[in-house]
Amino acid sequence: MKCIAFIQTKDGQATKASLEAAGFAASMGEAVAVVSGELNGDGGLGAVGVGRVLQGEAHLDDGQLARLVSAAAEKEGASTVVSAQDHLGKAVAGRVAVRLGAGLIAGVTAAPSGEGFTRNVFSGKATARIVGNTDKLVITTTPNAIGMPESAGGTASVEAFSTDLGDRKVEILEAAAPSTGGRAPLPEAELVVSAGRGLKGPENWGIIEDLADAVGATTACSRPVSDIGWRPHHEHVGQTGIAIRPNLYIAIGISGAIQHLAGVNGSKVIVVINKDPEAPFFKAADYGIVGDAFDVVPKLTEAFQAL
Amino acid sequence: MDFLVCISKAPDTTTRIAFTEGDTRFNEEGVQFIVNPYDEWYALVRALELVEAQGGKVVIAAVGGADCDPILRKALAIGAHEAVRIDAAPEDAMQVAAELAAYAQGQSFDAILCGKETIDHNSSAVPAMIAEHLDVPCIALCTSLDYDGDKAIMTRETANGIEKVAVAGTFVLSAAKGMGEQRIPNMRGIMAARTKPLQVVPASGAAAGTRIEKFALPPEKAGVKLVDADNPAELVRLLREEAKVI
Ligand SMILES: Cc1cc2nc3c(=O)[nH]c(=O)nc-3n(C[C@H](O)[C@H](O)[C@H](O)COP(=O)(O)OP(=O)(O)OC[C@H]3O[C@@H](n4cnc5c(N)ncnc54)[C@H](O)[C@@H]3O)c2cc1C
Ligand SMILES: Nc1ncnc2c1ncn2[C@@H]1O[C@H](COP(=O)(O)O)[C@@H](O)[C@H]1O
């Protein structure tokens, strides 16, 4: 069976989320990658089991990318298209599914096994096994859920690929600087340090930033904290913010309301620091410290720095 | 400006999730349903703000059975002008998007606004699918929408940060936090909603591309291991040696 993997690149290398998607495709069958724009060598794709890369032109909008990927799937006779469920994947995968008449299984969280695929539903409060009704399928993989494939050590061949892409309809006026200050974007972050109303005010975030720096983590916050403007909206995690699944989530001064947990319950390890031993978050935690954040966090930062 | 806002019914965020019929169905017993937060707080409110400033109307549409009517009335109470319910039992994104697109095709909306995801299915799939059916752009994860003449100016979240884009002509967007400020319906709105049109239209009969075979609840956590507040170095050791996450 042939699988198309839609790959996004940064500085010519496939992104981590895209490598996970490519590895997923390779575990389902013969994986052929599709990229738009410049590639550095094979972009790291051979190592995760991709044999060939089809390289399309650069600077395409969502509609054009969907045409590129769908045309590649048709040319290769692929029955499955895989993409990461990231910013661009959310804009493109649905379009590809419509073009191919394929069912879409979005945000898969486990490696393929047996019939059907596992994904999260109800904001991580449950999982569901989904089966396709169509011959072809489009699958998107949740970043940092399936894990990086073992390196196969291969090299993929790169060939130019072109098709009728139609006109670009989205004009980019400005691409602002990264909002996360050089750290991994939240949906893909492996390490996250997050704080809530227990911090009392925006002026106290220095200790959170320091800890995040020492850990090498991306910062996040609870909803009220972003609603009152202590922190930017893009840091808001939870059921109505961003859903994350880092390897480590450190929650400081956050009570652990059900809507907050819904966005972070996919974390592999949860650490809670709260002065109230009855805070509901402790029930969802793996490790905890009962104590005052203003006292504990600087000491924890020192302990990380000492590593 | 005429906007179509796609509204989904979702279980209240505090709902304890449970299943019936051999874990093949969501147990709706005792569940309170709400307008999917992204659809209400961001997409609907921004459409209303723009219409209040520039004229036009906001039509809301849901694909679903009569159980969707209360949430459509809620959205009318917040200020939407007309509601349409496309009468079908929604099974997956492909079906829902095809129905919404079939409805929108016969109308002349300037833009179709969706939420970034439903909080029950979390697929973030419907907006891009509608856009492909209509052959228009989809601005996913949109955080602002304004107009400069006929051009829509939007900001969206991307892997690299925030991007400002312009689109001429009809488009679909999926709304993320930042697009609008949540509004609470007032008494006048609630009264007015009772007499606003809620039209039920037959479905086109679009098929679903996928089906749910079985639900499961995640395994319970083993229990928290507490570390003394005076000894955070011990926490670092556990994270390193036991949990192996750093
Ligand atoms: C429809 C809906 C959707 C929602 N979506 C989200 C969402 O997506 N994400 C989200 O986060 N919330 C969401 N909420 C809000 C949620 O219900 C909670 O209100 C919110 O998560 C609480 O934020 P918090 O934990 O920062 O604040 P609080 O609940 O006020 O908790 C503060 C915590 O800090 C502790 N504390 C205080 N001082 C200290 C100190 N010095 N040191 C250590 N600990 C201290 C306290 O013991 C307390 O546990 C939603 C609510 C609704 C109704
Ligand atoms: N049954 C439905 N009726 C109307 N709109 C819907 C429906 N389901 C999803 N949508 C819209 O599509 C968005 C994304 O949904 P989803 O793709 O299911 O995550 C939602 O926020 C709604 O705006």
XYZ file of C-alpha atoms and ligand atoms in Angstrom:
629
model
C 0.000 0.000 0.000
C 1.250 3.486 -0.839
C 0.973 6.396 1.590
C 1.503 10.060 0.870
C 2.978 12.097 3.735
C 2.368 15.864 3.517
C 5.512 17.395 4.997
C 6.185 20.871 6.307
C 9.701 22.150 6.486
C 11.624 24.755 8.385
C 14.971 25.858 6.956
C 14.840 22.915 4.550
C 14.336 20.279 7.266
C 11.067 18.455 7.942
C 9.499 19.665 11.202
C 9.334 17.259 14.112
C 5.543 16.947 13.803
C 5.965 16.171 10.098
C 8.639 13.559 10.765
C 6.215 11.855 13.140
C 3.572 11.908 10.389
C 6.086 10.530 7.863
C 7.067 7.732 10.251
C 3.381 6.935 10.699
C 2.957 6.770 6.910
C 6.025 4.543 6.577
C 4.628 2.133 9.162
C 1.446 1.798 7.066
C 3.083 1.165 3.706
C 5.430 2.587 1.094
C 5.773 6.244 2.086
C 6.132 8.996 -0.510
C 6.562 12.496 0.904
C 5.229 15.713 -0.650
C 6.859 19.039 0.196
C 6.388 22.577 -1.024
C 9.590 24.544 -1.477
C 13.220 24.274 -0.565
C 14.641 21.114 0.955
C 18.018 20.546 2.539
C 19.128 17.160 1.151
C 16.177 14.878 1.848
C 15.105 17.034 4.782
C 15.670 14.151 7.217
C 12.878 12.091 5.604
C 14.906 9.056 4.537
C 15.831 8.407 8.141
C 12.180 7.902 9.111
C 11.455 5.461 6.303
C 10.445 7.658 3.355
C 11.769 6.374 0.020
C 10.916 9.221 -2.327
C 10.133 12.897 -1.954
C 7.996 14.828 -4.454
C 9.021 18.466 -4.324
C 6.482 21.076 -5.420
C 6.879 24.816 -5.741
C 7.238 27.146 -2.756
C 4.847 29.711 -1.223
C 1.526 27.983 -1.781
C -1.679 28.799 0.061
C -3.957 26.188 1.642
C -5.995 25.588 -1.507
C -2.884 25.155 -3.654
C -1.251 22.825 -1.132
C -4.376 20.680 -1.177
C -4.146 20.455 -4.969
C -0.466 19.545 -4.795
C -0.992 16.794 -2.218
C -4.122 15.392 -3.885
C -2.467 15.298 -7.311
C 0.497 13.459 -5.803
C -1.834 10.930 -4.165
C -3.620 10.351 -7.476
C -0.415 10.064 -9.491
C 1.069 7.578 -7.020
C -2.167 5.633 -6.640
C -1.904 6.146 -2.860
C -4.816 5.058 -0.707
C -3.786 7.046 2.366
C -2.559 10.585 2.980
C -0.961 11.444 6.311
C -0.241 14.911 7.724
C 0.545 16.341 11.134
C -2.485 17.837 12.911
C -0.703 21.182 13.301
C -1.567 24.708 12.156
C -1.156 24.034 8.444
C -2.339 20.426 8.636
C -5.677 21.675 9.986
C -6.028 23.977 6.962
C -4.992 21.451 4.329
C -6.044 17.922 5.415
C -9.792 18.571 5.212
C -9.406 20.015 1.740
C -7.426 16.980 0.562
C -10.107 14.682 2.004
C -12.811 16.483 0.016
C -10.740 16.419 -3.181
C -10.047 12.693 -2.865
C -13.487 11.746 -1.561
C -11.677 10.270 1.420
C -12.797 10.033 5.022
C -10.695 12.116 7.415
C -9.482 10.786 10.753
C -8.046 13.840 12.507
C -5.626 13.929 15.394
C -4.682 10.274 15.691
C -2.716 9.594 18.887
C -1.436 6.026 18.489
C 0.595 4.087 15.943
C -1.469 2.093 13.437
C -2.569 -1.340 14.667
C -5.479 -3.455 13.454
C -8.526 -1.940 11.831
C -9.269 1.651 12.736
C -7.343 4.430 14.436
C -7.342 5.864 17.944
C -7.928 9.550 18.572
C -8.885 11.763 21.483
C -12.450 12.996 21.837
C -14.188 15.228 24.392
C -10.994 17.251 24.804
C -8.972 14.297 25.978
C -11.573 13.103 28.479
C -12.016 10.001 26.293
C -10.626 8.232 23.246
C -12.421 6.779 20.254
C -11.619 4.110 17.729
C -12.515 5.442 14.264
C -12.966 3.405 11.086
C -13.107 4.754 7.544
C -16.149 4.248 5.296
C -14.206 5.111 2.166
C -11.518 3.343 0.098
C -9.136 6.230 0.608
C -8.344 7.857 3.939
C -6.715 11.063 5.134
C -5.140 10.782 8.580
C -3.621 13.539 10.693
C -1.343 12.744 13.604
C -1.349 14.705 16.856
C 2.100 16.238 17.485
C 4.162 14.571 20.210
C 1.658 11.728 20.626
C 2.984 8.880 18.516
C 6.661 9.488 19.070
C 9.549 9.736 16.655
C 10.107 6.635 14.557
C 13.336 4.699 15.030
C 15.887 5.938 12.550
C 15.950 3.639 9.513
C 19.165 5.281 8.392
C 18.072 5.589 4.753
C 18.196 8.459 2.307
C 15.187 9.508 0.249
C 15.447 10.506 -3.406
C 14.023 13.915 -4.291
C 12.172 14.566 -7.558
C 10.463 17.719 -8.806
C 6.686 17.503 -8.959
C 4.303 19.921 -10.617
C 0.615 20.015 -11.338
C -2.022 22.673 -11.995
C -2.196 24.496 -8.669
C -4.604 27.294 -9.604
C -4.115 30.826 -8.339
C -2.993 31.886 -4.922
C -5.948 33.436 -3.072
C -4.443 34.318 0.301
C -2.095 37.275 0.335
C 0.413 37.376 3.204
C 0.840 40.914 4.444
C 3.097 40.383 7.422
C 4.668 37.466 9.190
C 5.335 38.593 12.728
C 8.155 37.299 14.856
C 7.663 34.006 16.680
C 5.393 34.490 19.642
C 7.164 31.942 21.816
C 10.529 33.708 21.948
C 12.489 30.949 20.236
C 10.960 28.155 22.302
C 8.983 25.287 20.762
C 5.375 26.261 19.919
C 2.987 24.982 22.613
C 1.201 22.306 20.557
C 4.547 20.654 19.833
C 6.409 21.444 23.052
C 7.916 18.540 24.997
C 8.410 20.542 28.176
C 5.915 23.106 29.462
C 5.908 25.320 32.552
C 2.475 26.805 33.233
C 1.064 29.120 35.883
C -2.332 30.303 37.063
C -4.068 32.836 39.223
C -2.028 31.665 42.214
C 0.783 33.881 40.874
C -1.258 36.954 41.930
C -0.200 39.283 39.104
C 1.717 39.623 35.821
C 4.689 41.213 37.600
C 5.381 37.874 39.283
C 5.965 35.906 36.073
C 9.723 36.355 36.328
C 10.056 33.232 38.481
C 8.009 31.277 35.910
C 10.182 32.493 33.017
C 13.333 31.653 34.975
C 12.115 28.129 35.672
C 11.080 27.689 32.020
C 14.553 28.834 30.940
C 16.244 26.416 33.333
C 14.055 23.523 32.122
C 14.164 24.559 28.455
C 10.371 24.702 28.477
C 7.660 26.701 26.709
C 5.430 28.787 29.001
C 1.664 28.392 29.254
C -1.111 29.675 31.541
C -4.663 29.045 32.731
C -7.619 30.763 31.093
C -8.361 33.494 33.655
C -4.730 34.567 33.496
C -4.968 35.233 29.759
C -8.509 36.629 30.017
C -7.373 39.352 32.415
C -4.383 40.055 30.213
C -1.603 38.893 32.547
C -0.365 36.669 29.747
C -0.990 36.546 25.968
C -3.929 34.515 24.602
C -1.703 32.070 22.796
C -0.451 30.763 26.162
C -3.949 29.762 27.293
C -4.179 25.980 27.536
C -7.269 23.932 28.259
C -10.539 22.913 26.744
C -11.108 26.355 25.236
C -7.454 27.148 24.613
C -4.671 25.034 23.206
C -4.549 21.312 23.846
C -1.029 20.166 24.610
C 0.660 16.832 25.267
C 4.193 17.485 26.427
C 6.379 14.894 28.127
C 6.450 17.125 31.205
C 3.848 19.666 32.355
C 4.648 21.700 35.460
C 1.547 23.503 36.768
C 2.107 26.260 39.314
C -0.717 27.984 41.206
C -3.374 26.372 39.011
C -6.326 24.743 40.781
C -6.929 22.026 38.163
C -10.470 22.786 37.009
C -11.960 20.199 34.654
C -11.670 22.581 31.681
C -8.000 23.163 32.399
C -7.282 19.444 32.774
C -9.042 18.743 29.470
C -6.276 20.535 27.608
C -3.314 19.064 29.479
C -4.373 15.527 30.403
C -2.401 14.128 27.479
C 0.857 15.140 29.203
C 3.035 12.145 29.999
C 4.094 13.465 33.405
C 2.311 16.181 35.382
C 3.933 18.064 38.265
C 1.729 20.269 40.435
C 2.942 23.012 42.760
C 0.127 24.455 44.845
C -0.119 25.776 48.406
C -3.479 24.088 48.904
C -3.119 20.315 49.538
C -6.801 19.939 48.541
C -6.330 21.498 45.081
C -8.068 19.174 42.575
C -4.994 19.216 40.334
C -3.131 16.872 42.719
C -5.567 14.082 41.739
C -4.403 14.370 38.123
C -0.723 14.757 38.991
C 2.194 12.335 39.009
C 4.388 14.436 41.286
C 3.466 17.289 43.573
C 4.839 19.841 45.973
C 2.505 21.389 48.512
C 3.950 24.818 49.105
C 4.052 28.512 48.285
C 5.073 29.090 44.670
C 7.109 32.166 45.583
C 9.226 30.035 47.854
C 9.326 26.717 45.939
C 9.756 27.871 42.331
C 13.082 29.748 42.741
C 14.517 26.755 44.623
C 13.298 24.398 41.909
C 14.907 26.640 39.286
C 18.214 26.389 41.141
C 17.893 22.610 41.275
C 17.352 22.480 37.498
C 20.261 24.845 36.908
C 22.479 22.569 38.969
C 21.938 19.695 36.505
C -21.741 42.139 4.901
C -23.665 38.892 5.250
C -22.073 36.226 7.375
C -22.851 32.575 7.846
C -21.742 31.320 11.260
C -21.637 27.549 11.690
C -22.839 26.548 15.125
C -22.347 23.191 16.714
C -24.059 21.755 19.774
C -21.561 20.602 22.406
C -21.747 19.103 25.890
C -21.139 21.611 28.683
C -17.454 21.800 29.604
C -18.049 20.348 33.083
C -19.729 17.214 31.703
C -18.525 13.899 33.107
C -18.081 11.807 30.002
C -19.762 8.378 29.961
C -20.855 5.950 27.263
C -23.711 3.496 26.663
C -24.618 0.664 24.282
C -21.368 -1.183 24.752
C -19.298 2.013 24.660
C -20.524 2.854 21.176
C -22.580 5.936 22.105
C -22.055 9.058 24.200
C -24.426 8.957 27.152
C -26.439 12.165 26.835
C -28.502 11.494 29.935
C -28.436 14.503 32.239
C -25.973 16.315 29.981
C -26.392 20.035 29.548
C -25.711 21.201 25.996
C -24.187 24.523 25.017
C -23.175 26.357 21.879
C -19.657 25.142 21.066
C -17.544 27.844 22.797
C -15.394 28.778 19.788
C -18.489 29.204 17.617
C -20.230 31.391 20.185
C -17.501 33.373 21.922
C -15.404 34.167 18.877
C -17.023 33.452 15.478
C -20.559 34.616 16.250
C -19.544 37.630 18.305
C -17.086 38.921 15.711
C -19.686 38.568 12.951
C -22.165 40.525 15.080
C -19.614 43.261 15.812
C -18.891 43.696 12.098
C -22.569 43.781 11.145
C -23.291 46.289 13.901
C -20.556 48.526 12.507
C -21.163 48.073 8.778
C -24.660 46.640 8.260
C -25.722 43.282 6.869
C -26.887 40.175 8.673
C -25.682 37.133 10.537
C -27.247 33.794 9.665
C -26.404 30.839 11.875
C -26.540 27.260 10.665
C -26.347 23.926 12.441
C -26.433 20.421 11.039
C -28.494 18.357 13.447
C -31.862 17.268 14.747
C -34.467 19.196 16.732
C -32.209 18.836 19.792
C -30.129 21.671 18.254
C -32.983 24.186 18.382
C -32.276 25.393 21.945
C -28.675 26.253 21.118
C -29.783 28.000 17.917
C -32.216 30.057 20.026
C -29.359 30.900 22.386
C -27.282 32.176 19.466
C -30.287 34.176 18.232
C -30.592 35.659 21.728
C -26.986 36.798 21.542
C -27.891 38.666 18.368
C -27.858 36.485 15.239
C -30.613 37.497 12.822
C -31.746 34.181 11.332
C -31.170 30.529 12.046
C -31.129 27.560 9.733
C -31.091 23.958 10.831
C -30.073 21.407 8.262
C -32.017 18.376 9.311
C -29.604 15.432 9.558
C -28.004 13.320 12.259
C -24.360 14.445 12.132
C -21.945 11.534 11.998
C -18.656 13.022 10.922
C -16.937 16.127 9.609
C -17.187 15.112 5.964
C -20.955 14.843 6.116
C -21.410 18.026 8.165
C -19.148 20.058 5.877
C -20.884 18.806 2.732
C -24.277 19.795 4.158
C -23.108 23.250 5.237
C -21.434 23.814 1.865
C -24.543 22.692 -0.031
C -26.583 25.223 1.934
C -24.049 28.050 1.519
C -23.701 27.392 -2.214
C -27.197 28.657 -2.915
C -26.714 31.859 -0.864
C -24.340 34.774 -1.209
C -22.436 35.080 2.037
C -19.367 37.300 2.209
C -17.742 34.934 4.674
C -18.416 31.699 6.516
C -17.211 31.666 10.106
C -16.614 28.466 12.063
C -15.033 27.711 15.411
C -11.531 26.252 15.412
C -12.863 22.944 16.701
C -15.821 21.316 18.407
C -15.073 20.441 22.015
C -16.564 16.962 21.626
C -15.000 15.798 18.354
C -11.994 18.151 18.332
C -11.315 17.443 14.686
C -10.741 20.970 13.323
C -11.830 19.539 9.993
C -15.164 21.067 9.003
C -13.948 24.601 8.039
C -11.290 23.456 5.538
C -13.731 20.958 4.059
C -16.399 23.625 3.510
C -13.767 25.825 1.864
C -12.747 23.074 -0.565
C -16.360 22.383 -1.533
C -16.829 26.080 -2.314
C -13.330 26.481 -3.806
C -12.524 29.433 -1.526
C -9.617 30.004 0.901
C -9.759 28.820 4.495
C -8.012 30.915 7.108
C -7.514 28.475 9.952
C -6.924 29.495 13.591
C -7.915 33.080 12.972
C -7.469 35.574 15.815
C -8.825 38.745 14.187
C -11.036 39.755 11.274
C -11.407 43.276 9.887
C -12.221 44.804 6.532
C -10.245 47.256 4.455
C -12.733 48.144 1.725
C -13.689 44.858 0.111
C -10.651 43.057 1.410
C -10.835 40.970 4.552
C -7.762 41.400 6.738
C -7.103 38.601 9.191
C -4.444 37.455 11.604
C -3.905 33.772 12.132
C -1.765 31.554 14.301
C 0.937 29.671 12.400
C 3.726 27.327 13.416
C 6.075 30.316 13.386
C 3.917 32.808 15.253
C 1.278 35.175 13.948
C 0.626 36.029 10.312
C -1.431 38.859 8.856
C -3.231 37.969 5.620
C -5.660 39.526 3.149
C -8.363 37.822 1.097
C -10.589 39.308 -1.611
C -13.895 37.521 -2.090
C -15.642 34.850 -0.086
C -13.663 32.783 2.413
C -14.070 30.430 5.353
C -12.337 30.990 8.666
C -11.956 29.004 11.866
C -12.004 31.217 14.930
C -9.532 30.955 17.809
C -9.304 33.009 20.986
C -8.906 36.733 20.415
C -11.467 37.158 17.626
C -14.160 38.626 19.859
C -15.253 39.155 23.429
C -17.780 36.752 24.883
C -21.318 38.213 25.193
C -24.009 37.226 27.663
C -27.540 37.302 26.194
C -29.808 39.824 27.930
C -33.564 39.630 28.544
C -34.386 41.646 25.436
C -32.275 39.361 23.305
C -33.890 36.270 24.758
C -37.395 37.669 24.099
C -36.479 38.722 20.574
C -34.993 35.299 19.822
C -38.387 33.668 20.246
C -39.776 35.350 17.169
C -36.681 35.327 14.979
C -36.853 32.901 12.042
C -35.532 29.364 12.616
C -35.852 27.590 9.328
C -35.492 23.806 9.058
C -34.191 22.688 5.672
C -33.886 19.112 4.434
C -30.408 17.638 4.219
C -28.829 16.962 0.843
C -28.047 13.444 2.016
C -24.261 13.708 2.150
C -22.491 10.568 3.367
C -20.088 10.283 6.301
C -16.499 9.297 5.519
C -15.812 7.695 8.883
C -17.628 6.089 11.793
C -16.954 5.684 15.488
C -16.470 2.060 16.410
C -15.885 2.316 20.140
C -15.216 4.835 22.885
C -12.943 4.345 25.874
C -12.068 6.316 28.997
C -8.398 6.994 29.717
C -6.748 4.946 32.463
C -6.849 6.489 35.935
C -3.672 8.068 37.297
C -1.799 5.942 39.825
C -1.761 8.725 42.418
C 0.465 11.669 43.158
C 3.912 11.299 44.691
C 4.510 14.248 46.994
C 7.928 15.823 47.429
C 8.868 18.009 50.390
C 8.702 21.748 49.668
C 12.177 22.227 51.124
C 13.712 19.682 48.809
C 12.893 20.519 45.157
C 16.178 18.836 44.136
C 14.468 15.530 44.956
C 11.742 16.374 42.407
C 14.385 17.003 39.766
C 15.996 13.648 40.602
C 12.647 11.812 40.280
C 11.871 13.493 36.963
C 15.246 12.440 35.727
C 15.694 8.960 37.126
C 12.163 7.669 37.658
C 9.954 9.458 35.118
C 12.871 9.946 32.692
C 11.330 13.054 31.113
C 14.327 15.381 31.450
C -16.875 27.083 29.476
C -15.597 27.171 30.255
C -14.392 26.908 29.617
C -13.184 27.006 30.324
N -12.015 26.725 29.674
C -10.849 26.787 30.371
C -9.599 26.479 29.746
O -9.546 26.172 28.546
N -8.462 26.555 30.481
C -8.464 26.917 31.808
O -7.391 26.976 32.414
N -9.626 27.225 32.412
C -10.806 27.178 31.733
N -11.959 27.512 32.358
C -11.886 28.078 33.728
C -11.769 27.031 34.803
O -13.057 26.578 35.179
C -11.069 27.642 36.046
O -11.816 28.746 36.476
C -9.655 28.089 35.788
O -8.911 27.048 35.165
C -8.992 28.488 37.083
O -7.741 29.081 36.829
P -6.588 29.026 37.943
O -6.352 27.631 38.320
O -5.447 29.806 37.384
O -7.199 29.896 39.114
P -7.863 29.431 40.517
O -8.919 28.430 40.318
O -8.184 30.698 41.187
O -6.689 28.686 41.224
C -5.548 29.299 41.747
C -4.783 28.238 42.486
O -3.555 28.782 42.943
C -3.298 28.300 44.251
N -2.430 29.292 44.903
C -2.750 30.521 45.361
N -1.673 31.161 45.864
C -0.630 30.306 45.705
C 0.746 30.384 46.025
N 1.284 31.472 46.589
N 1.523 29.328 45.729
C 0.998 28.201 45.149
N -0.296 28.088 44.820
C -1.105 29.127 45.089
C -4.636 28.147 44.892
O -4.582 27.185 45.936
C -5.495 27.682 43.715
O -5.537 26.271 43.630
C -13.178 27.404 31.686
C -14.395 27.659 32.315
C -15.579 27.547 31.628
C -16.869 27.816 32.348
N -23.055 19.856 13.295
C -22.523 21.053 12.992
N -23.327 22.057 12.560
C -22.816 23.266 12.239
N -21.514 23.571 12.331
C -20.656 22.617 12.751
C -21.107 21.313 13.104
N -20.035 20.585 13.474
C -18.953 21.405 13.371
N -19.325 22.634 12.927
C -18.461 23.824 12.716
O -17.138 23.400 12.400
C -16.212 23.817 13.417
C -15.124 22.789 13.598
O -15.671 21.560 13.971
P -14.854 20.195 13.984
O -14.277 20.051 12.610
O -15.846 19.139 14.320
O -13.787 20.336 15.041
C -17.081 24.072 14.633
O -16.462 24.972 15.538
C -18.347 24.633 13.995
O -18.194 26.009 13.654
